[in-house]
PDB file of C-alpha atoms in Angstrom:
ATOM      1  CA  MET A 110       7.034  26.321  -6.828  1.00 63.00           C
ATOM      2  CA  ASN A 111       7.064  25.089  -3.304  1.00 79.00           C
ATOM      3  CA  VAL A 112       6.240  21.395  -3.013  1.00 76.00           C
ATOM      4  CA  ARG A 113       5.993  19.931   0.472  1.00 83.00           C
ATOM      5  CA  VAL A 114       7.515  16.468   0.109  1.00 80.00           C
ATOM      6  CA  ASN A 115       5.769  15.262   3.265  1.00 80.00           C
ATOM      7  CA  THR A 116       2.373  15.527   1.496  1.00 83.00           C
ATOM      8  CA  LEU A 117       3.212  13.273  -1.461  1.00 88.00           C
ATOM      9  CA  TRP A 118       1.998  10.134   0.322  1.00 92.00           C
ATOM     10  CA  ARG A 119      -1.570  11.430   0.762  1.00 93.00           C
ATOM     11  CA  VAL A 120      -3.165  10.684  -2.613  1.00 95.00           C
ATOM     12  CA  PRO A 121      -1.742   7.144  -2.950  1.00 96.00           C
ATOM     13  CA  VAL A 122      -2.700   6.152   0.597  1.00 96.00           C
ATOM     14  CA  PHE A 123      -6.165   7.722   0.436  1.00 96.00           C
ATOM     15  CA  TYR A 124      -6.896   6.349  -3.035  1.00 96.00           C
ATOM     16  CA  LEU A 125      -5.748   2.819  -2.202  1.00 96.00           C
ATOM     17  CA  CYS A 126      -7.821   2.834   1.009  1.00 96.00           C
ATOM     18  CA  ALA A 127     -10.864   4.231  -0.815  1.00 97.00           C
ATOM     19  CA  SER A 128     -10.519   1.582  -3.539  1.00 96.00           C
ATOM     20  CA  TRP A 129     -10.203  -1.168  -0.952  1.00 97.00           C
ATOM     21  CA  LEU A 130     -13.249   0.097   0.940  1.00 97.00           C
ATOM     22  CA  SER A 131     -15.298   0.522  -2.247  1.00 95.00           C
ATOM     23  CA  PHE A 132     -14.410  -3.042  -3.255  1.00 95.00           C
ATOM     24  CA  TYR A 133     -15.856  -4.439  -0.039  1.00 95.00           C
ATOM     25  CA  LEU A 134     -18.880  -2.134  -0.185  1.00 95.00           C
ATOM     26  CA  THR A 135     -19.521  -3.423  -3.699  1.00 92.00           C
ATOM     27  CA  VAL A 136     -19.206  -7.028  -2.532  1.00 91.00           C
ATOM     28  CA  TYR A 137     -21.368  -6.715   0.566  1.00 93.00           C
ATOM     29  CA  LEU A 138     -23.957  -4.306  -0.863  1.00 92.00           C
ATOM     30  CA  GLY A 139     -24.145  -6.030  -4.231  1.00 86.00           C
ATOM     31  CA  PHE A 140     -27.669  -7.183  -3.510  1.00 86.00           C
ATOM     32  CA  ILE A 141     -28.751  -3.630  -4.375  1.00 88.00           C
ATOM     33  CA  TYR A 142     -28.172  -4.225  -8.078  1.00 87.00           C
ATOM     34  CA  LEU A 143     -28.686  -7.999  -8.327  1.00 89.00           C
ATOM     35  CA  VAL A 144     -31.747  -9.328 -10.140  1.00 89.00           C
ATOM     36  CA  LYS A 145     -33.003 -12.809  -9.295  1.00 89.00           C
ATOM     37  CA  THR A 146     -35.467 -14.498 -11.629  1.00 89.00           C
ATOM     38  CA  THR A 147     -36.883 -17.965 -11.420  1.00 88.00           C
ATOM     39  CA  GLY A 148     -37.133 -19.760 -14.717  1.00 83.00           C
ATOM     40  CA  ALA A 149     -39.903 -22.101 -15.847  1.00 85.00           C
ATOM     41  CA  ASP A 150     -37.782 -25.058 -14.733  1.00 87.00           C
ATOM     42  CA  GLY A 151     -37.511 -23.640 -11.184  1.00 85.00           C
ATOM     43  CA  VAL A 152     -33.853 -22.658 -11.470  1.00 89.00           C
ATOM     44  CA  THR A 153     -33.018 -19.255 -10.046  1.00 89.00           C
ATOM     45  CA  GLU A 154     -30.949 -17.093 -12.360  1.00 89.00           C
ATOM     46  CA  VAL A 155     -28.941 -14.228 -10.923  1.00 89.00           C
ATOM     47  CA  SER A 156     -27.884 -11.268 -13.061  1.00 89.00           C
ATOM     48  CA  ILE A 157     -26.741  -7.699 -12.578  1.00 88.00           C
ATOM     49  CA  ASP A 158     -28.892  -4.737 -13.497  1.00 89.00           C
ATOM     50  CA  PRO A 159     -26.439  -2.566 -15.485  1.00 88.00           C
ATOM     51  CA  VAL A 160     -28.218   0.711 -14.689  1.00 90.00           C
ATOM     52  CA  ARG A 161     -28.321   0.121 -10.931  1.00 91.00           C
ATOM     53  CA  SER A 162     -24.750  -1.142 -11.020  1.00 90.00           C
ATOM     54  CA  ALA A 163     -23.540   1.973 -12.876  1.00 89.00           C
ATOM     55  CA  ILE A 164     -25.398   4.285 -10.480  1.00 92.00           C
ATOM     56  CA  PHE A 165     -23.953   2.428  -7.476  1.00 93.00           C
ATOM     57  CA  ASP A 166     -20.427   2.690  -8.919  1.00 92.00           C
ATOM     58  CA  LEU A 167     -20.823   6.404  -9.693  1.00 93.00           C
ATOM     59  CA  VAL A 168     -22.091   7.119  -6.170  1.00 95.00           C
ATOM     60  CA  LEU A 169     -19.073   5.332  -4.670  1.00 95.00           C
ATOM     61  CA  LEU A 170     -16.683   7.139  -7.012  1.00 95.00           C
ATOM     62  CA  LEU A 171     -18.202  10.564  -6.318  1.00 96.00           C
ATOM     63  CA  ALA A 172     -18.163   9.882  -2.572  1.00 96.00           C
ATOM     64  CA  ALA A 173     -14.459   9.016  -2.747  1.00 96.00           C
ATOM     65  CA  LEU A 174     -13.682  12.086  -4.871  1.00 95.00           C
ATOM     66  CA  LEU A 175     -15.595  14.459  -2.601  1.00 95.00           C
ATOM     67  CA  LEU A 176     -14.226  12.959   0.607  1.00 95.00           C
ATOM     68  CA  GLY A 177     -10.677  13.108  -0.718  1.00 93.00           C
ATOM     69  CA  GLY A 178     -10.973  16.510  -2.323  1.00 91.00           C
ATOM     70  CA  LEU A 179     -12.838  18.292   0.430  1.00 93.00           C
ATOM     71  CA  TRP A 180     -11.271  16.580   3.438  1.00 93.00           C
ATOM     72  CA  ALA A 181      -8.074  14.604   2.836  1.00 90.00           C
ATOM     73  CA  PHE A 182      -6.386  17.002   0.388  1.00 91.00           C
ATOM     74  CA  ARG A 183      -7.858  20.231   1.700  1.00 89.00           C
ATOM     75  CA  GLY A 184      -4.502  21.845   2.476  1.00 88.00           C
ATOM     76  CA  MET A 185      -2.653  20.648  -0.612  1.00 92.00           C
ATOM     77  CA  THR A 186      -1.908  22.688  -3.715  1.00 91.00           C
ATOM     78  CA  LYS A 187      -2.842  21.538  -7.207  1.00 93.00           C
ATOM     79  CA  LEU A 188       0.825  20.800  -7.948  1.00 92.00           C
ATOM     80  CA  GLU A 189       1.204  18.698  -4.801  1.00 93.00           C
ATOM     81  CA  ILE A 190      -1.926  16.717  -5.628  1.00 94.00           C
ATOM     82  CA  PHE A 191      -0.691  16.258  -9.214  1.00 95.00           C
ATOM     83  CA  LEU A 192       2.717  14.964  -8.101  1.00 94.00           C
ATOM     84  CA  SER A 193       1.179  12.763  -5.423  1.00 95.00           C
ATOM     85  CA  ALA A 194      -1.344  11.321  -7.873  1.00 96.00           C
ATOM     86  CA  ALA A 195       1.387  10.864 -10.496  1.00 97.00           C
ATOM     87  CA  ILE A 196       3.180   8.441  -8.173  1.00 96.00           C
ATOM     88  CA  LEU A 197       0.109   6.229  -7.997  1.00 96.00           C
ATOM     89  CA  VAL A 198      -0.710   6.621 -11.698  1.00 97.00           C
ATOM     90  CA  ALA A 199       2.801   5.441 -12.594  1.00 97.00           C
ATOM     91  CA  VAL A 200       2.363   2.327 -10.444  1.00 96.00           C
ATOM     92  CA  TYR A 201      -1.075   1.651 -11.944  1.00 96.00           C
ATOM     93  CA  VAL A 202       0.198   2.043 -15.520  1.00 96.00           C
ATOM     94  CA  ILE A 203       3.098  -0.336 -14.868  1.00 95.00           C
ATOM     95  CA  ILE A 204       0.753  -2.943 -13.365  1.00 94.00           C
ATOM     96  CA  THR A 205      -1.718  -2.572 -16.235  1.00 93.00           C
ATOM     97  CA  LEU A 206       0.992  -2.887 -18.889  1.00 94.00           C
ATOM     98  CA  LEU A 207       2.308  -6.018 -17.178  1.00 93.00           C
ATOM     99  CA  GLU A 208      -1.187  -7.530 -17.047  1.00 91.00           C
ATOM    100  CA  LEU A 209      -1.881  -6.680 -20.693  1.00 91.00           C
ATOM    101  CA  SER A 210       1.536  -7.762 -21.976  1.00 92.00           C
ATOM    102  CA  PHE A 211       1.729 -11.114 -20.224  1.00 89.00           C
ATOM    103  CA  PRO A 212      -1.349 -13.318 -20.647  1.00 86.00           C
ATOM    104  CA  GLU A 213       0.138 -15.691 -18.090  1.00 89.00           C
ATOM    105  CA  PHE A 214       0.148 -12.946 -15.427  1.00 88.00           C
ATOM    106  CA  PRO A 215      -0.851 -14.716 -12.182  1.00 91.00           C
ATOM    107  CA  ALA A 216      -4.618 -14.556 -11.737  1.00 87.00           C
ATOM    108  CA  SER A 217      -4.260 -14.768  -7.964  1.00 88.00           C
ATOM    109  CA  LEU A 218      -2.139 -11.609  -7.973  1.00 91.00           C
ATOM    110  CA  SER A 219      -4.636  -9.857 -10.250  1.00 87.00           C
ATOM    111  CA  LEU A 220      -7.420 -10.675  -7.798  1.00 89.00           C
ATOM    112  CA  ILE A 221      -5.455  -9.175  -4.926  1.00 92.00           C
ATOM    113  CA  LEU A 222      -4.626  -6.073  -6.967  1.00 92.00           C
ATOM    114  CA  ALA A 223      -8.288  -5.692  -8.001  1.00 91.00           C
ATOM    115  CA  LYS A 224      -9.158  -4.661  -4.447  1.00 93.00           C
ATOM    116  CA  PHE A 225      -6.827  -1.696  -4.752  1.00 94.00           C
ATOM    117  CA  GLN A 226      -7.931  -0.810  -8.291  1.00 94.00           C
ATOM    118  CA  ASN A 227     -11.681  -0.867  -7.732  1.00 94.00           C
ATOM    119  CA  LEU A 228     -12.218   2.849  -8.374  1.00 94.00           C
ATOM    120  CA  ASN A 229     -10.252   2.487 -11.613  1.00 94.00           C
ATOM    121  CA  GLY A 230     -12.383  -0.504 -12.483  1.00 92.00           C
ATOM    122  CA  MET A 231     -15.518   1.600 -12.236  1.00 91.00           C
ATOM    123  CA  ILE A 232     -14.141   4.081 -14.767  1.00 93.00           C
ATOM    124  CA  SER A 233     -12.762   1.403 -17.087  1.00 94.00           C
ATOM    125  CA  SER A 234     -16.100  -0.414 -17.066  1.00 91.00           C
ATOM    126  CA  LEU A 235     -17.899   2.757 -18.085  1.00 91.00           C
ATOM    127  CA  LEU A 236     -15.307   3.560 -20.764  1.00 93.00           C
ATOM    128  CA  PHE A 237     -15.440   0.007 -22.118  1.00 94.00           C
ATOM    129  CA  ARG A 238     -19.226   0.243 -22.493  1.00 90.00           C
ATOM    130  CA  LEU A 239     -18.733   3.445 -24.485  1.00 92.00           C
ATOM    131  CA  THR A 240     -15.722   2.522 -26.638  1.00 93.00           C
ATOM    132  CA  ASP A 241     -15.528  -1.296 -26.825  1.00 93.00           C
ATOM    133  CA  GLN A 242     -11.727  -0.909 -26.503  1.00 94.00           C
ATOM    134  CA  LEU A 243     -10.487  -2.856 -23.466  1.00 92.00           C
ATOM    135  CA  GLU A 244      -6.838  -1.809 -23.470  1.00 93.00           C
ATOM    136  CA  LEU A 245      -7.601   1.865 -24.033  1.00 95.00           C
ATOM    137  CA  SER A 246     -10.322   1.885 -21.376  1.00 95.00           C
ATOM    138  CA  VAL A 247      -8.081   0.298 -18.775  1.00 95.00           C
ATOM    139  CA  LEU A 248      -5.133   2.597 -19.492  1.00 95.00           C
ATOM    140  CA  ILE A 249      -7.283   5.739 -19.396  1.00 96.00           C
ATOM    141  CA  SER A 250      -8.862   4.613 -16.132  1.00 95.00           C
ATOM    142  CA  ASP A 251      -5.384   4.477 -14.586  1.00 96.00           C
ATOM    143  CA  LEU A 252      -5.462   8.301 -14.726  1.00 96.00           C
ATOM    144  CA  THR A 253      -8.409   8.467 -12.293  1.00 95.00           C
ATOM    145  CA  PRO A 254      -6.324   9.769  -9.331  1.00 96.00           C
ATOM    146  CA  PHE A 255      -5.788  12.975 -11.334  1.00 96.00           C
ATOM    147  CA  LEU A 256      -9.481  13.789 -10.750  1.00 95.00           C
ATOM    148  CA  PHE A 257      -8.474  15.156  -7.338  1.00 95.00           C
ATOM    149  CA  ILE A 258      -6.457  18.022  -8.874  1.00 94.00           C
ATOM    150  CA  PRO A 259      -9.365  20.517  -9.157  1.00 93.00           C
ATOM    151  CA  PHE A 260      -9.822  20.310  -5.378  1.00 93.00           C
ATOM    152  CA  GLY A 261      -6.325  21.701  -4.717  1.00 90.00           C
ATOM    153  CA  LYS A 262      -5.459  25.237  -3.745  1.00 89.00           C
ATOM    154  CA  ARG A 263      -3.508  27.532  -6.043  1.00 84.00           C
ATOM    155  CA  SER A 264      -0.774  28.141  -3.453  1.00 75.00           C
ATOM    156  CA  THR A 265       0.089  27.303   0.147  1.00 65.00           C
ATOM    157  CA  HIS A 266      -0.403  30.884   1.329  1.00 64.00           C
TER     158      HIS A 266
END
């Protein structure tokens, strides 16, 4: 079991950058899944089409997974990707437990952290629609970085 320590930074850095980028893509390309309707009183109501929103989120998630798996982690073994992802998963789980345990957790900090947890948010949103269990959905979504493991090589040789 040969683990190259100098590769352990790759998954956290790539995943945080991909989440940050997907957050801003979601913000600036949100018009793709917005629905504007004008009511009888002339007031414009804006809502989100859940199907288009889910498709948009899945496309962003798959793009991040494929880009990371086929390009960023191409030379890494499955064990190296697992250990690298485990670092980020541990941080995400700690943050999530703090947010769930303390209702007075600063909202301004949560908004900053949301930019770096956007890919997790996509998974948790999907899981919440399926299970109706917020805490479980959010904690399971913290495991998302482990989705890069299948892209790893069996060994470094």
